Short mmCIF file of C-alpha atoms and ligand atoms in Angstrom, two decimals:
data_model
loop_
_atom_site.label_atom_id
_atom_site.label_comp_id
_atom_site.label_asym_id
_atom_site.label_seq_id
_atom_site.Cartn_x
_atom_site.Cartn_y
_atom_site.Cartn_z
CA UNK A 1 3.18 34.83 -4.57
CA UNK A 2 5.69 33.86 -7.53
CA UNK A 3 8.11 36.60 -6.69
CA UNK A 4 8.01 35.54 -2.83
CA UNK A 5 8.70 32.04 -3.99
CA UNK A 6 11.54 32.91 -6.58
CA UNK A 7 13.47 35.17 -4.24
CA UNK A 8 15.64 32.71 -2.78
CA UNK A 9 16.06 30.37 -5.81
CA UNK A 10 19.71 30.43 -7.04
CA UNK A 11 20.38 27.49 -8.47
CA UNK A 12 17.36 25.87 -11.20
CA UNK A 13 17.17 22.80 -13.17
CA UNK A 14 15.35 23.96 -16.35
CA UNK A 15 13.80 20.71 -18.40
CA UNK A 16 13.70 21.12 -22.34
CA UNK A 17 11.68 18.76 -24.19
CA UNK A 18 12.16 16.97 -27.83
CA UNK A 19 8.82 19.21 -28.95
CA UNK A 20 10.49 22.40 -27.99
CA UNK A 21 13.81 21.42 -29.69
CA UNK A 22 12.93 20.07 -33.00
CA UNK A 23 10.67 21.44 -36.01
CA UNK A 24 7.59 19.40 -37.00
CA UNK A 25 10.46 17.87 -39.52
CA UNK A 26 12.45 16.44 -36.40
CA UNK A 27 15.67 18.69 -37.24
CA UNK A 28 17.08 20.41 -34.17
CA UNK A 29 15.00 23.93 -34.41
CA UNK A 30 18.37 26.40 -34.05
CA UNK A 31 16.32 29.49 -33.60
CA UNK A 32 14.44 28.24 -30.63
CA UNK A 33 17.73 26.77 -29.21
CA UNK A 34 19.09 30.03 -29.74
CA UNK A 35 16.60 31.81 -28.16
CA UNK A 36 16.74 29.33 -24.91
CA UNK A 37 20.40 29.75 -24.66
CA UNK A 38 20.47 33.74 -24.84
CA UNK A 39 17.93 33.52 -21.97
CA UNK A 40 20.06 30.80 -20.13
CA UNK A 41 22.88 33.53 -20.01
CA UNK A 42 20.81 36.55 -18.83
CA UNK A 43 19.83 34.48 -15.82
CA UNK A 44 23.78 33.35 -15.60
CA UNK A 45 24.48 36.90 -15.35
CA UNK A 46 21.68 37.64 -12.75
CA UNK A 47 24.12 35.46 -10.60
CA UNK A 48 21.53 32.31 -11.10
CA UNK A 49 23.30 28.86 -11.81
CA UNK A 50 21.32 26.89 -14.33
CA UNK A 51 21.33 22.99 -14.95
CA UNK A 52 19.67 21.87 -18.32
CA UNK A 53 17.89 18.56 -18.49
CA UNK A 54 17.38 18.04 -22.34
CA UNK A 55 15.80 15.61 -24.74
CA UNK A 56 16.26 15.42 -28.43
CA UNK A 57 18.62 13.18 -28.79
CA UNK A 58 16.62 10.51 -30.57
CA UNK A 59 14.46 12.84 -32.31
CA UNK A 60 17.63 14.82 -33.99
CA UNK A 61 19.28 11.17 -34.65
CA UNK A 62 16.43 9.83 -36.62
CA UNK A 63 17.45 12.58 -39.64
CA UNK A 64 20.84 11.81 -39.36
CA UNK A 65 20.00 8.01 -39.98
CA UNK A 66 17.48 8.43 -42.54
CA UNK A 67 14.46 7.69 -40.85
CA UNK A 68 11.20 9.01 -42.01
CA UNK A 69 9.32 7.91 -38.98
CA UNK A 70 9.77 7.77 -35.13
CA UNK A 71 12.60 4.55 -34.29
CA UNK A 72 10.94 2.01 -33.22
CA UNK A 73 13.15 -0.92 -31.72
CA UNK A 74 15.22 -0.33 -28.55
CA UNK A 75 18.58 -0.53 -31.01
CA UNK A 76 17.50 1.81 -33.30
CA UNK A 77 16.34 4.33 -30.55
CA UNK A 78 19.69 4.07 -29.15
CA UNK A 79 21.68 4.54 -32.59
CA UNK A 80 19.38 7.58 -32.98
CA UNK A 81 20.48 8.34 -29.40
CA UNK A 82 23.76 8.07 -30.07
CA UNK A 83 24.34 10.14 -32.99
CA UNK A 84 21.86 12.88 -31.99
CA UNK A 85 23.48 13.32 -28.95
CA UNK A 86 26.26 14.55 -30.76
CA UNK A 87 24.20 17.43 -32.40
CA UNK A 88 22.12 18.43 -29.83
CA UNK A 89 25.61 19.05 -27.90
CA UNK A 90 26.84 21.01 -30.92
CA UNK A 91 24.14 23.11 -30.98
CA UNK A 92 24.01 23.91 -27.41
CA UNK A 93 27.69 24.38 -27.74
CA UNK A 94 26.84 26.62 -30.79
CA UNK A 95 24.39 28.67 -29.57
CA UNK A 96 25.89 29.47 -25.98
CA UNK A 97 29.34 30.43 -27.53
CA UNK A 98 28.21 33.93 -28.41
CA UNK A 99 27.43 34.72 -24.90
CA UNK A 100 30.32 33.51 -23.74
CA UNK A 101 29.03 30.02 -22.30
CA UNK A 102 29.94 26.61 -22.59
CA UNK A 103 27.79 23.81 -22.14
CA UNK A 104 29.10 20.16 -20.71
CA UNK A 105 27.73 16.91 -21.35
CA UNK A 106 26.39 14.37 -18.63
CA UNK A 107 24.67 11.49 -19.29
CA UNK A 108 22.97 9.61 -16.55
CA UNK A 109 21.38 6.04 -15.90
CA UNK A 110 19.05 5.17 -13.34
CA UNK A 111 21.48 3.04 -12.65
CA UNK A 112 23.82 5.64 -12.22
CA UNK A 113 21.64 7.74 -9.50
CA UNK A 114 20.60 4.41 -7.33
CA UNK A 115 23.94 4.25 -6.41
CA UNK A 116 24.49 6.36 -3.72
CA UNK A 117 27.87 6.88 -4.18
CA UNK A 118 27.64 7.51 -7.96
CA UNK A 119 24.92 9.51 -7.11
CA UNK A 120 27.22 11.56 -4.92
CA UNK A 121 29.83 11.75 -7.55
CA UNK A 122 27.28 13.08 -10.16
CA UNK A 123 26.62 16.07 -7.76
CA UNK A 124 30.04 16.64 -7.22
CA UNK A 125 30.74 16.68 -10.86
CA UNK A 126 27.68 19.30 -11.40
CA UNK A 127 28.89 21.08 -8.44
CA UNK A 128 32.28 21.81 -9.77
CA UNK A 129 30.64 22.39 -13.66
CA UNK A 130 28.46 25.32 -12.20
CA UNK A 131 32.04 26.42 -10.08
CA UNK A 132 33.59 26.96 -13.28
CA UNK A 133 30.00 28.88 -14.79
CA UNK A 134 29.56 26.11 -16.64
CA UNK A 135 26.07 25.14 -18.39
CA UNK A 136 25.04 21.35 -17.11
CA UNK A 137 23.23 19.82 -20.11
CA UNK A 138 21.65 16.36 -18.84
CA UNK A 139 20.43 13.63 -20.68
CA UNK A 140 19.73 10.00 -20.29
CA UNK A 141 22.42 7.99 -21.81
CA UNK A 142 20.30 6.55 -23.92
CA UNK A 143 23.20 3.89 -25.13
CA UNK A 144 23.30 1.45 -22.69
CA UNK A 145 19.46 1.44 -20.70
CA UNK A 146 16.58 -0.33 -22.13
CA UNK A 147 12.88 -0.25 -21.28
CA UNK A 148 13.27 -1.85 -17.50
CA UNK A 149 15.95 0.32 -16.45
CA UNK A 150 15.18 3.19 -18.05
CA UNK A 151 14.14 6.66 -15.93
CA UNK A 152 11.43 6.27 -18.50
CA UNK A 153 10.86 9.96 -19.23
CA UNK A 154 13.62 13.01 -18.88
CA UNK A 155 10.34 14.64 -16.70
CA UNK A 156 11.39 11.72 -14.59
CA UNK A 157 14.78 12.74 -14.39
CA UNK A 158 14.61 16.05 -14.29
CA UNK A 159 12.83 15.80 -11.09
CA UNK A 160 15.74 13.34 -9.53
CA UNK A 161 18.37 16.01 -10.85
CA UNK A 162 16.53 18.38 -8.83
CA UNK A 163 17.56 16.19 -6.11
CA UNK A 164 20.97 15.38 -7.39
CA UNK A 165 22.40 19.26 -7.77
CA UNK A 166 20.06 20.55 -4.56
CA UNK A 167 17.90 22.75 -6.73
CA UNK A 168 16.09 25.10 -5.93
CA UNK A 169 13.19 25.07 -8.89
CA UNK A 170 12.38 23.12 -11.74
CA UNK A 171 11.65 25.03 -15.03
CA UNK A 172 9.57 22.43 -17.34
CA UNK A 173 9.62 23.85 -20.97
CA UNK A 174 7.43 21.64 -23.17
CA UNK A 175 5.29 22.14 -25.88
CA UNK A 176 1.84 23.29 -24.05
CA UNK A 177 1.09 26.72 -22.28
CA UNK A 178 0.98 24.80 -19.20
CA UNK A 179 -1.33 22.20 -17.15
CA UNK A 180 -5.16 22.60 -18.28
CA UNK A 181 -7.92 21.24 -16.31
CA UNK A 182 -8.36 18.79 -19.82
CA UNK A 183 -6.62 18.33 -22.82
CA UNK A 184 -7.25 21.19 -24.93
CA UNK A 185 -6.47 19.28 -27.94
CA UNK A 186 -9.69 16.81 -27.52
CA UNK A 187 -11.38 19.76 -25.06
CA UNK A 188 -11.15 23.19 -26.49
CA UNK A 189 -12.28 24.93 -23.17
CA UNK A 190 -10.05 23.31 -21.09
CA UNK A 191 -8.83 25.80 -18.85
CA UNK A 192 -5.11 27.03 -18.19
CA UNK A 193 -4.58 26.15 -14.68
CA UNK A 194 -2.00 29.44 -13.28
CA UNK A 195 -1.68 27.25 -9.94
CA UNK A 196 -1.50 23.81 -8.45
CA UNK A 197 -1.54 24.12 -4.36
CA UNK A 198 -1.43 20.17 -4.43
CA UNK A 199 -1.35 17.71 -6.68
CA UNK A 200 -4.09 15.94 -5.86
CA UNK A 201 -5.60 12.99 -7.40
CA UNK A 202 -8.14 15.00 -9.14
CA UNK A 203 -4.83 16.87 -10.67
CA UNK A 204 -3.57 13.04 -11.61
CA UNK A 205 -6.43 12.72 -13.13
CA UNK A 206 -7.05 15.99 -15.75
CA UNK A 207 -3.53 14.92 -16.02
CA UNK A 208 -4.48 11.68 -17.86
CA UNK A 209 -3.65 9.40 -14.55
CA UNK A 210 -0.70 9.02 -12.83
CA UNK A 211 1.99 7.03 -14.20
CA UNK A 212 -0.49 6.60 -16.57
CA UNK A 213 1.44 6.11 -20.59
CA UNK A 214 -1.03 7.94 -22.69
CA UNK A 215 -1.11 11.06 -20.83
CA UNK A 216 -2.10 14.40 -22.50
CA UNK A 217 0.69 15.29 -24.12
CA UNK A 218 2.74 13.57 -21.79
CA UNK A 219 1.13 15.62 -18.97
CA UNK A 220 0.97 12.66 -16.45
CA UNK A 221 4.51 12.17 -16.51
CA UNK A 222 5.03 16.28 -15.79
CA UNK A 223 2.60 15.80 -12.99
CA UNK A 224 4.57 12.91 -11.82
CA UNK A 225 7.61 15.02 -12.06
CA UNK A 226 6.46 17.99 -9.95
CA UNK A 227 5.49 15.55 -7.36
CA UNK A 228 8.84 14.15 -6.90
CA UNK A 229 10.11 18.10 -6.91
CA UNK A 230 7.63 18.93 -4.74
CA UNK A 231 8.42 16.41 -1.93
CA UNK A 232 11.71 18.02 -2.00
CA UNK A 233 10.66 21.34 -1.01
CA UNK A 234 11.17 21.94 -4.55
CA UNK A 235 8.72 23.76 -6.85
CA UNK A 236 7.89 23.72 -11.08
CA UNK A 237 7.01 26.48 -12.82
CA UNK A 238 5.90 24.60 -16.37
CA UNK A 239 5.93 26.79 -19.63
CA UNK A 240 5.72 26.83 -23.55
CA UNK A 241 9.04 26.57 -24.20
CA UNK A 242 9.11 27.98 -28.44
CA UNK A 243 7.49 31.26 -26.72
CA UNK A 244 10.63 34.10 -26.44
CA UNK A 245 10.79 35.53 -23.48
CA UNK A 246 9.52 32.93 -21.72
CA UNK A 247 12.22 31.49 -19.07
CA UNK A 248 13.25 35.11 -18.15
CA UNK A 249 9.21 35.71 -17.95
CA UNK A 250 8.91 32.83 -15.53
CA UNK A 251 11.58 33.47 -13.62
CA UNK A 252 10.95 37.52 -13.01
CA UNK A 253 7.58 35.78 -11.30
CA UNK A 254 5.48 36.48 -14.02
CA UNK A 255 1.93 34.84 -14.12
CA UNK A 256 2.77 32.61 -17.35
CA UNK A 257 2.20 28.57 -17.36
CA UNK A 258 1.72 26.78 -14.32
CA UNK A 259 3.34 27.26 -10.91
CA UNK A 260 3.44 23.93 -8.65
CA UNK A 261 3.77 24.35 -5.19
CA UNK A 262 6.08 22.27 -3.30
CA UNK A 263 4.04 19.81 -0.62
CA UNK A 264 4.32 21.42 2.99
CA UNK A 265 6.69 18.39 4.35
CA UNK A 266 10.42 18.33 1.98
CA UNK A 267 12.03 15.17 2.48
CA UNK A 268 15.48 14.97 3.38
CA UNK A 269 17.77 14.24 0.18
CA UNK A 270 18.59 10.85 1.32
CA UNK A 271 14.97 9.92 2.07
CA UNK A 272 14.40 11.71 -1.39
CA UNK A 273 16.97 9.48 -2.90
CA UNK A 274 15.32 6.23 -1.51
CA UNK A 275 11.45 7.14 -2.18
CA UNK A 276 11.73 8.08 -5.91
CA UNK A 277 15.70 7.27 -7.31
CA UNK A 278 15.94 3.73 -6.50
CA UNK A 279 14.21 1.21 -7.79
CA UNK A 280 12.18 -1.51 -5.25
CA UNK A 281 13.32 -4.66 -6.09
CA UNK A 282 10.46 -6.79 -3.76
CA UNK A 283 7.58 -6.39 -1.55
CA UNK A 284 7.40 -7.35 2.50
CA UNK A 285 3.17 -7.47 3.13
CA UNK A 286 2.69 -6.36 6.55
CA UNK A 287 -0.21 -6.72 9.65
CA UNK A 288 -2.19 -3.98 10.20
CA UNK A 289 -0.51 -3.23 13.85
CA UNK A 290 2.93 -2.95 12.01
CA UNK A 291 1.33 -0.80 9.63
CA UNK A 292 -0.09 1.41 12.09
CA UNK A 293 3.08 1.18 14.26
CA UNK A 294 5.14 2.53 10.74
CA UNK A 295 2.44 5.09 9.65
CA UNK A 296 1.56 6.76 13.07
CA UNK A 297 4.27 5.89 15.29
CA UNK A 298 7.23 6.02 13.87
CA UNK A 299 8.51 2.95 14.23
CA UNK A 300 11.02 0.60 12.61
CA UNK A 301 9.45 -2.51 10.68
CA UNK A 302 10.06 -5.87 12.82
CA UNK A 303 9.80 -9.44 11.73
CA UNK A 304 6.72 -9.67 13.95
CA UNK A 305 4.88 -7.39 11.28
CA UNK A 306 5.99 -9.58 8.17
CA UNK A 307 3.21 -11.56 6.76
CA UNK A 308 4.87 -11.91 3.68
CA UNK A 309 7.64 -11.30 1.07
CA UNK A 310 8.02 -11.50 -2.47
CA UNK A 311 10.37 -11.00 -4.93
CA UNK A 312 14.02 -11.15 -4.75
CA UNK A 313 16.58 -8.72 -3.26
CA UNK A 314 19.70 -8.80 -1.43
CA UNK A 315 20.24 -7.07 2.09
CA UNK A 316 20.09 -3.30 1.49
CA UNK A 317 17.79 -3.23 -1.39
CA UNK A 318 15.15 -1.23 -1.96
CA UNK A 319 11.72 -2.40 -0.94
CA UNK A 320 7.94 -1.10 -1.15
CA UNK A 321 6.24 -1.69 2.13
CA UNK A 322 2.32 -3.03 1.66
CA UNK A 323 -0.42 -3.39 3.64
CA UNK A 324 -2.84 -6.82 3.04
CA UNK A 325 -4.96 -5.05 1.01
CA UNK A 326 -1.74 -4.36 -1.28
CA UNK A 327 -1.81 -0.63 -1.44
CA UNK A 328 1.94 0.56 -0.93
CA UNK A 329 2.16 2.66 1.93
CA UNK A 330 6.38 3.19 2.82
CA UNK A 331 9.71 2.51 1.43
CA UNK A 332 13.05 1.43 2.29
CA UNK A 333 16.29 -0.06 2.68
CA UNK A 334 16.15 -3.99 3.92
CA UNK A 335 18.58 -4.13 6.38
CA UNK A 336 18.20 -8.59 5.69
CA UNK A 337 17.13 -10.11 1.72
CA UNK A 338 14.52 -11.76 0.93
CA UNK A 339 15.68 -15.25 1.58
CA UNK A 340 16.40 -13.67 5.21
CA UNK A 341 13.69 -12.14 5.61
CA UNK A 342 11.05 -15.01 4.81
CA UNK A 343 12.71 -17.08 7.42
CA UNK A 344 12.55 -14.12 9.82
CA UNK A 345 8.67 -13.98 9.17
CA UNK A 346 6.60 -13.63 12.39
CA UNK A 347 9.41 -13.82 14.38
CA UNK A 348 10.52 -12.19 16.99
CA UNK A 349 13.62 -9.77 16.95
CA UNK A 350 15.59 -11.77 20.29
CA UNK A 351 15.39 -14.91 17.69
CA UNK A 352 17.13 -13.48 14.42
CA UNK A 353 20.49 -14.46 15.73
CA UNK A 354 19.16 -18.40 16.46
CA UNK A 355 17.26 -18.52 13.57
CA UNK A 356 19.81 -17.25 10.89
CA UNK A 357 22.87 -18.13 12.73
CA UNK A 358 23.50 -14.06 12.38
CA UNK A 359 22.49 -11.24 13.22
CA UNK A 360 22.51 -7.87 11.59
CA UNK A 361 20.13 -5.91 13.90
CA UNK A 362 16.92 -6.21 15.27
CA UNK A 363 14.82 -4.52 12.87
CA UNK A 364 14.33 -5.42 8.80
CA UNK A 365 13.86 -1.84 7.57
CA UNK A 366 15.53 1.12 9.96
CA UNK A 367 13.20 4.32 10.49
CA UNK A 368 16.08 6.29 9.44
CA UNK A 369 15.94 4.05 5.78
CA UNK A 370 12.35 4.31 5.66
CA UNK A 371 9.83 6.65 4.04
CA UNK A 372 6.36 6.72 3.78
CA UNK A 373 4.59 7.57 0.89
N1 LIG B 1 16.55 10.73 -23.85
C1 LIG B 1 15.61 10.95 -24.92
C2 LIG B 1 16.25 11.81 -26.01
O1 LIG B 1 17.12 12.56 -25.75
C3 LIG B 1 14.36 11.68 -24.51
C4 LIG B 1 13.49 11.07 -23.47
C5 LIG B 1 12.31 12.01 -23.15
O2 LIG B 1 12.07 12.97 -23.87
O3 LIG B 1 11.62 11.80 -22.19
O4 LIG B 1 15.86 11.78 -27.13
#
């Protein structure tokens, strides 16, 4: 089944986290970089183009700035950021040198990627990096994002990149064999799970919950991130990354770690780009006939389906779509804001022009800008 699957990937997002990277000490662990990077150019040379998503910027900052423990306030965080960003560039720099690589530096905001037009630009820029056989290496840029507008997790954004470049897999090297039906820290029979059909809600939930922030081992947000792959057609493979050998193991289709299968249905990119990159800025509550109109029919939301709206946003925002018992069910693109749209409540589509004064079509949220979740 894996070597079905990997046959047509060509181009792969691999996802290297701060465990992997550092010692127990928090110094940047060269021989494991090393190690990474040699692998990184045997799959170059197999004709592969590779995109690395890494963390360890903080964690190889705090030694630079003298910090015995973990930084703790957003400013310190970022000033770790900052000057570990520098090293962990060096060393990738370093270490794909003797194989004749070179390694560029990108650093994204969420921000960044709900733009669609930066968004564009970023793939164009990793588009023409990987032209020129040039190594991709990813981070957040830590600098200028705080908690709210953070991706919150580079599992997160690993999954968007995947999205971003057009990937074809997602690589997750972290430090745990793979997904276990329990934490094998606290459960020391947990199974290794070799594959995930679906990630179901009992997979959320050996996962530590979804979304959830005390995951094992940050396995909720890996979950989370193979979702968002997933719906893009896209699947993980998710591997102890100190273990040599391992990427060029994975990727030859061998049984190691956990293999994610995409879910049946890939989103376009676009719809992609609206369902997991931007951020919802409000809610619009809707009747249960608009619901079932959206859900089964394919419809566009009306004003006749609005019961309610909250929050603000401007015209073209991003929205989550609820039902009255609250439970998100869609997504998308307000074609009026929320001012607009409360007046337009209940209404019906021939009045938007008299009631507003205006009119910028007949629906609030376009099929075509709508997904459902
Ligand atoms: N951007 C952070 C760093 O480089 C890592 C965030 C994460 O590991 O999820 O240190």
């Amino acid at each position: 089944m894996r070597r079905g699957l990997l046959k047509t990937v060509k181009r792969i997002v691999i996802k290297i986290g701060s465990g992997v990277l550092t010692d127990p000490e928090g110094t940047l662990d060269m021989v494991v970089i090393g190690q990474i990077c040699d692998e990184i150019a045997l799959l170059r040379h197999r004709g592969l183009e590779v995109i690395v998503v890494s963390s360890g910027a903080i964690a190889a900052g705090r030694n630079e700035l003298g910090l015995t423990d973990k930084p703790r306030t957003i400013p310190h965080k970022q000033a770790a950021a900052a000057i570990g960003q520098t090293r962990l560039m060096q060393a990738y720099q370093t270490s794909l040198a003797p194989n004749n690589l070179k390694a560029a530096q990108v650093l994204l905001t969420s921000e960044d990627l709900g733009s669609r037009q930066r968004f564009l630009n970023a793939r164009a820029t990793l588009d023409a990096l990987l032209g020129f056989g040039i190594i991709p290496v990813i981070n957040e840029n830590d600098t200028v994002v705080v908690d709210e507008i953070k991706f919150g997790d580079n599992d997160n954004l690993s999954a968007l990149v995947t999205n971003v470049a057009e990937a074809h897999l997602l690589l997750i090297l972290t430090d745990i064999e793979g997904f276990y039906s329990a934490d094998p820290r606290t459960y020391p029979d947990a199974r290794l799970i070799p594959l995930v059909k679906a990630i179901t809600r009992e997979v959320e939930h050996a996962a530590g919950g979804a979304g959830s922030a005390v995951g094992t081992g940050g396995m909720a947000t890996k979950i989370a991130a193979a979702r968002k792959a997933g719906k893009n057609g896209v699947a993980t493979i998710m591997v102890s990354g100190k273990q040599r050998g391992i990427v060029t193991a994975a990727l030859q289709g061998e049984e190691v770690g956990t293999l994610f299968l995409p879910s049946g249905t890939g989103l376009n990119r676009r719809k992609h780009w609206i369902a997991y990159t931007l951020k919802p800025s409000g809610m619009i509550i809707v009747d249960d006939g608009a619901r079932n109109a959206l859900l089964k029919k394919g419809k566009s939301l009306l004003p006749s389906g609005i019961v309610s709206v909250q929050g603000r946003f401007e015209r073209g925002a991003c929205v989550r779509l609820c039902g009255f018992d609250g439970v998100e069910f869609a997504r998308g693109l307000s074609d009026y804001s929320s001012g607009e749209s409360i007046r337009l409540i209940g209404c019906k589509s021939s009045e938007i022009e008299e009631l507003l004064g205006y009119h910028y079509g007949d629906v609030i949220i376009h099929r075509d800008n709508l997904v459902l979740l």
